[in-house]
PDB file of C-alpha atoms in Angstrom:
ATOM      1  CA  MET K 362      -8.950  12.512 -19.862  1.00 46.00           C
ATOM      2  CA  ALA K 363      -5.688  11.645 -17.407  1.00 48.00           C
ATOM      3  CA  LEU K 364      -4.769   8.496 -16.040  1.00 47.00           C
ATOM      4  CA  VAL K 365      -2.577   7.874 -13.053  1.00 43.00           C
ATOM      5  CA  ALA K 366      -0.948   4.504 -12.926  1.00 45.00           C
ATOM      6  CA  THR K 367      -0.185   3.722  -9.389  1.00 41.00           C
ATOM      7  CA  GLY K 368       3.118   2.509  -8.159  1.00 42.00           C
ATOM      8  CA  GLY K 369       5.432   3.723 -11.434  1.00 40.00           C
ATOM      9  CA  CYS K 370       6.920   6.690 -10.014  1.00 39.00           C
ATOM     10  CA  ASN K 371      10.167   5.419  -8.859  1.00 48.00           C
ATOM     11  CA  ASN K 372      10.342   3.465 -12.468  1.00 79.00           C
ATOM     12  CA  ALA K 373       9.250   6.874 -14.023  1.00 87.00           C
ATOM     13  CA  THR K 374      11.996   8.823 -12.351  1.00 87.00           C
ATOM     14  CA  THR K 375      14.684   6.268 -13.311  1.00 88.00           C
ATOM     15  CA  ARG K 376      13.771   6.304 -16.800  1.00 91.00           C
ATOM     16  CA  LEU K 377      13.894   9.886 -16.912  1.00 93.00           C
ATOM     17  CA  ARG K 378      17.154   9.973 -15.393  1.00 92.00           C
ATOM     18  CA  GLN K 379      18.426   7.443 -17.931  1.00 92.00           C
ATOM     19  CA  ASN K 380      17.199  10.175 -20.670  1.00 91.00           C
ATOM     20  CA  PRO K 381      18.531  13.421 -19.325  1.00 92.00           C
ATOM     21  CA  THR K 382      18.370  15.012 -22.558  1.00 92.00           C
ATOM     22  CA  VAL K 383      14.530  14.017 -23.105  1.00 91.00           C
ATOM     23  CA  ALA K 384      14.074  15.103 -19.437  1.00 91.00           C
ATOM     24  CA  ALA K 385      15.431  18.307 -19.855  1.00 94.00           C
ATOM     25  CA  ALA K 386      13.417  19.142 -23.084  1.00 95.00           C
ATOM     26  CA  LEU K 387      10.111  18.610 -21.379  1.00 96.00           C
ATOM     27  CA  PRO K 388       7.904  21.244 -20.241  1.00 96.00           C
ATOM     28  CA  PRO K 389       7.984  21.331 -15.995  1.00 95.00           C
ATOM     29  CA  GLU K 390       4.141  20.626 -15.849  1.00 96.00           C
ATOM     30  CA  ILE K 391       4.493  17.448 -18.287  1.00 96.00           C
ATOM     31  CA  ARG K 392       7.771  16.410 -16.802  1.00 95.00           C
ATOM     32  CA  GLN K 393       5.693  16.367 -13.041  1.00 93.00           C
ATOM     33  CA  LYS K 394       2.837  14.106 -14.745  1.00 93.00           C
ATOM     34  CA  ILE K 395       5.405  11.735 -15.987  1.00 93.00           C
ATOM     35  CA  GLU K 396       6.931  11.405 -12.636  1.00 91.00           C
ATOM     36  CA  ARG K 397       4.043  10.571 -11.117  1.00 88.00           C
ATOM     37  CA  GLY K 398       3.234   8.049 -13.827  1.00 88.00           C
ATOM     38  CA  ILE K 399       0.261  10.310 -15.524  1.00 91.00           C
ATOM     39  CA  ILE K 400      -0.373   9.933 -19.026  1.00 94.00           C
ATOM     40  CA  GLU K 401      -2.786  11.830 -21.102  1.00 94.00           C
ATOM     41  CA  PRO K 402      -4.150  12.425 -24.846  1.00 96.00           C
ATOM     42  CA  GLY K 403      -1.771  14.601 -26.995  1.00 96.00           C
ATOM     43  CA  PHE K 404       1.254  12.842 -25.069  1.00 96.00           C
ATOM     44  CA  THR K 405       3.939  11.348 -27.615  1.00 95.00           C
ATOM     45  CA  PRO K 406       5.089   7.527 -27.444  1.00 95.00           C
ATOM     46  CA  GLU K 407       8.520   8.882 -26.029  1.00 94.00           C
ATOM     47  CA  MET K 408       6.050  10.523 -22.866  1.00 95.00           C
ATOM     48  CA  VAL K 409       4.384   7.549 -22.367  1.00 94.00           C
ATOM     49  CA  TYR K 410       7.401   5.242 -22.166  1.00 93.00           C
ATOM     50  CA  LEU K 411       9.067   7.690 -19.785  1.00 94.00           C
ATOM     51  CA  ALA K 412       5.749   7.523 -17.567  1.00 92.00           C
ATOM     52  CA  LEU K 413       4.861   3.676 -17.750  1.00 89.00           C
ATOM     53  CA  GLY K 414       7.874   1.982 -19.263  1.00 88.00           C
ATOM     54  CA  ARG K 415       7.781  -0.587 -22.050  1.00 87.00           C
ATOM     55  CA  PRO K 416       4.223  -1.754 -22.816  1.00 88.00           C
ATOM     56  CA  THR K 417       3.375  -5.522 -22.529  1.00 83.00           C
ATOM     57  CA  VAL K 418       2.211  -5.553 -26.136  1.00 87.00           C
ATOM     58  CA  PRO K 419       3.450  -5.208 -28.358  1.00 89.00           C
ATOM     59  CA  ALA K 420       6.771  -6.459 -26.489  1.00 74.00           C
ATOM     60  CA  ASN K 421       9.081  -5.254 -28.668  1.00 78.00           C
ATOM     61  CA  ALA K 422       7.575  -1.662 -29.324  1.00 80.00           C
ATOM     62  CA  ASP K 423      10.037   0.943 -30.530  1.00 85.00           C
ATOM     63  CA  VAL K 424       9.391   3.914 -29.195  1.00 87.00           C
ATOM     64  CA  ALA K 425      10.899   6.062 -31.614  1.00 85.00           C
ATOM     65  CA  LEU K 426       9.251   4.489 -34.734  1.00 88.00           C
ATOM     66  CA  THR K 427       5.668   4.291 -33.037  1.00 90.00           C
ATOM     67  CA  ARG K 428       3.280   6.454 -35.116  1.00 91.00           C
ATOM     68  CA  ASP K 429      -0.119   4.603 -34.991  1.00 94.00           C
ATOM     69  CA  GLY K 430      -1.091   1.593 -32.965  1.00 92.00           C
ATOM     70  CA  THR K 431      -2.293   0.738 -29.814  1.00 94.00           C
ATOM     71  CA  TRP K 432       0.082  -0.172 -26.586  1.00 93.00           C
ATOM     72  CA  ILE K 433      -1.331  -2.331 -24.074  1.00 89.00           C
ATOM     73  CA  TYR K 434      -0.030  -2.331 -20.393  1.00 85.00           C
ATOM     74  CA  ARG K 435      -1.223  -5.507 -18.525  1.00 77.00           C
ATOM     75  CA  ASP K 436      -1.525  -5.467 -14.546  1.00 63.00           C
ATOM     76  CA  PHE K 437       0.025  -2.185 -14.860  1.00 54.00           C
ATOM     77  CA  ASN K 438      -0.551  -1.129 -11.046  1.00 50.00           C
ATOM     78  CA  ARG K 439       0.462  -4.548  -9.611  1.00 51.00           C
ATOM     79  CA  ASN K 440       1.589  -4.817  -6.137  1.00 52.00           C
ATOM     80  CA  ASP K 441       4.869  -6.900  -6.483  1.00 51.00           C
ATOM     81  CA  ARG K 442       3.628  -9.012  -3.085  1.00 53.00           C
ATOM     82  CA  ASP K 443       0.416  -9.754  -4.517  1.00 53.00           C
ATOM     83  CA  PHE K 444      -1.221 -10.210  -7.794  1.00 54.00           C
ATOM     84  CA  ILE K 445      -3.321 -12.224 -10.119  1.00 54.00           C
ATOM     85  CA  ARG K 446      -2.666 -14.041 -13.285  1.00 55.00           C
ATOM     86  CA  ALA K 447      -4.876 -16.911 -14.984  1.00 56.00           C
ATOM     87  CA  GLY K 448      -6.882 -17.163 -12.378  1.00 64.00           C
ATOM     88  CA  PHE K 449      -4.193 -17.567  -9.390  1.00 68.00           C
ATOM     89  CA  ARG K 450      -3.135 -15.081  -6.823  1.00 69.00           C
ATOM     90  CA  ARG K 451       0.388 -15.244  -5.775  1.00 72.00           C
ATOM     91  CA  ARG K 452       1.442 -13.637  -2.441  1.00 76.00           C
ATOM     92  CA  VAL K 453       4.567 -13.403  -0.679  1.00 84.00           C
ATOM     93  CA  VAL K 454       4.202 -13.314   3.059  1.00 85.00           C
ATOM     94  CA  PHE K 455       6.532 -13.233   6.155  1.00 89.00           C
ATOM     95  CA  ASP K 456       6.950 -16.809   7.645  1.00 88.00           C
ATOM     96  CA  PRO K 457       7.794 -16.168  11.346  1.00 91.00           C
ATOM     97  CA  VAL K 458       9.611 -19.718  11.638  1.00 90.00           C
ATOM     98  CA  ARG K 459      11.809 -19.185   8.824  1.00 87.00           C
ATOM     99  CA  ARG K 460      12.290 -15.942   9.314  1.00 89.00           C
ATOM    100  CA  GLY K 461      11.799 -14.924   5.805  1.00 89.00           C
ATOM    101  CA  ASP K 462       9.350 -14.458   3.107  1.00 87.00           C
ATOM    102  CA  VAL K 463       7.469 -17.503   1.437  1.00 87.00           C
ATOM    103  CA  ILE K 464       5.381 -17.735  -1.587  1.00 82.00           C
ATOM    104  CA  ILE K 465       1.821 -18.907  -1.558  1.00 78.00           C
ATOM    105  CA  THR K 466       0.259 -19.597  -4.813  1.00 78.00           C
ATOM    106  CA  GLU K 467      -3.573 -20.397  -4.604  1.00 74.00           C
ATOM    107  CA  PRO K 468      -6.587 -20.316  -6.848  1.00 74.00           C
ATOM    108  CA  VAL K 469      -8.768 -17.582  -6.937  1.00 68.00           C
ATOM    109  CA  ASP K 470     -12.826 -16.883  -7.559  1.00 68.00           C
ATOM    110  CA  PRO K 471     -13.132 -13.734  -8.893  1.00 61.00           C
ATOM    111  CA  ARG K 472     -16.693 -13.627  -7.822  1.00 68.00           C
ATOM    112  CA  LEU K 473     -15.102 -13.609  -4.252  1.00 65.00           C
ATOM    113  CA  PHE K 474     -12.162 -11.187  -4.840  1.00 61.00           C
ATOM    114  CA  PRO K 475     -13.440  -8.741  -7.554  1.00 61.00           C
ATOM    115  CA  HIS K 476     -11.000  -6.307  -6.091  1.00 59.00           C
ATOM    116  CA  LEU K 477      -7.937  -8.915  -7.587  1.00 55.00           C
ATOM    117  CA  LEU K 478      -8.774  -8.827 -11.308  1.00 53.00           C
ATOM    118  CA  GLU K 479      -6.055  -8.080 -13.385  1.00 61.00           C
ATOM    119  CA  HIS K 480      -6.015  -5.003 -15.161  1.00 72.00           C
ATOM    120  CA  SER K 481      -5.162  -3.495 -18.435  1.00 82.00           C
ATOM    121  CA  LEU K 482      -4.336  -0.322 -20.088  1.00 87.00           C
ATOM    122  CA  HIS K 483      -4.809   0.648 -23.340  1.00 92.00           C
ATOM    123  CA  VAL K 484      -3.089   3.452 -24.839  1.00 95.00           C
ATOM    124  CA  THR K 485      -3.866   4.430 -28.721  1.00 96.00           C
ATOM    125  CA  PHE K 486      -1.689   6.589 -30.719  1.00 96.00           C
ATOM    126  CA  ARG K 487      -2.503   8.665 -33.922  1.00 96.00           C
ATOM    127  CA  GLU K 488       0.232  10.557 -36.054  1.00 95.00           C
ATOM    128  CA  GLY K 489       2.685  10.164 -32.945  1.00 95.00           C
ATOM    129  CA  ARG K 490       0.159  11.054 -30.161  1.00 96.00           C
ATOM    130  CA  VAL K 491      -2.126   9.857 -27.509  1.00 96.00           C
ATOM    131  CA  VAL K 492      -5.894   9.820 -28.698  1.00 97.00           C
ATOM    132  CA  ASP K 493      -7.497   7.265 -26.351  1.00 95.00           C
ATOM    133  CA  ILE K 494      -6.771   5.687 -23.084  1.00 93.00           C
ATOM    134  CA  GLN K 495      -8.799   2.816 -22.066  1.00 91.00           C
ATOM    135  CA  ARG K 496      -8.620   0.927 -18.342  1.00 85.00           C
ATOM    136  CA  THR K 497     -10.294  -2.167 -18.414  1.00 80.00           C
ATOM    137  CA  THR K 498     -10.657  -5.295 -15.850  1.00 68.00           C
ATOM    138  CA  LEU K 499      -9.785  -8.577 -17.496  1.00 57.00           C
TER     139      LEU K 499
END
């Protein structure tokens, strides 16, 4: 099973540039997946970090020391202009009168907007390799 984390492409590219030694050692097909934010079983914690960034939980995850455990990414494919958190939707919209963006926060009934639910991604490691990837809706 492979998973695409949309929206992470630019960040993955930046992380690869910041780690040129690691990036140069990656096989081309793996590097392409990482650049597109794709992870799959068998990836190391370092590869997952390059593709998706630092996990939400544990917030202080040490990439070099992770062998076993689960990393959780919350709201990993969010749109920076529209996201859900704790039952509220925050939107950034352009106000033509002010000629600038304004932030609108409004309560959300998940029954009316099921596509706006917060998502999480659970990446489980055993012996320094990804063994399971689960995407859930909170």
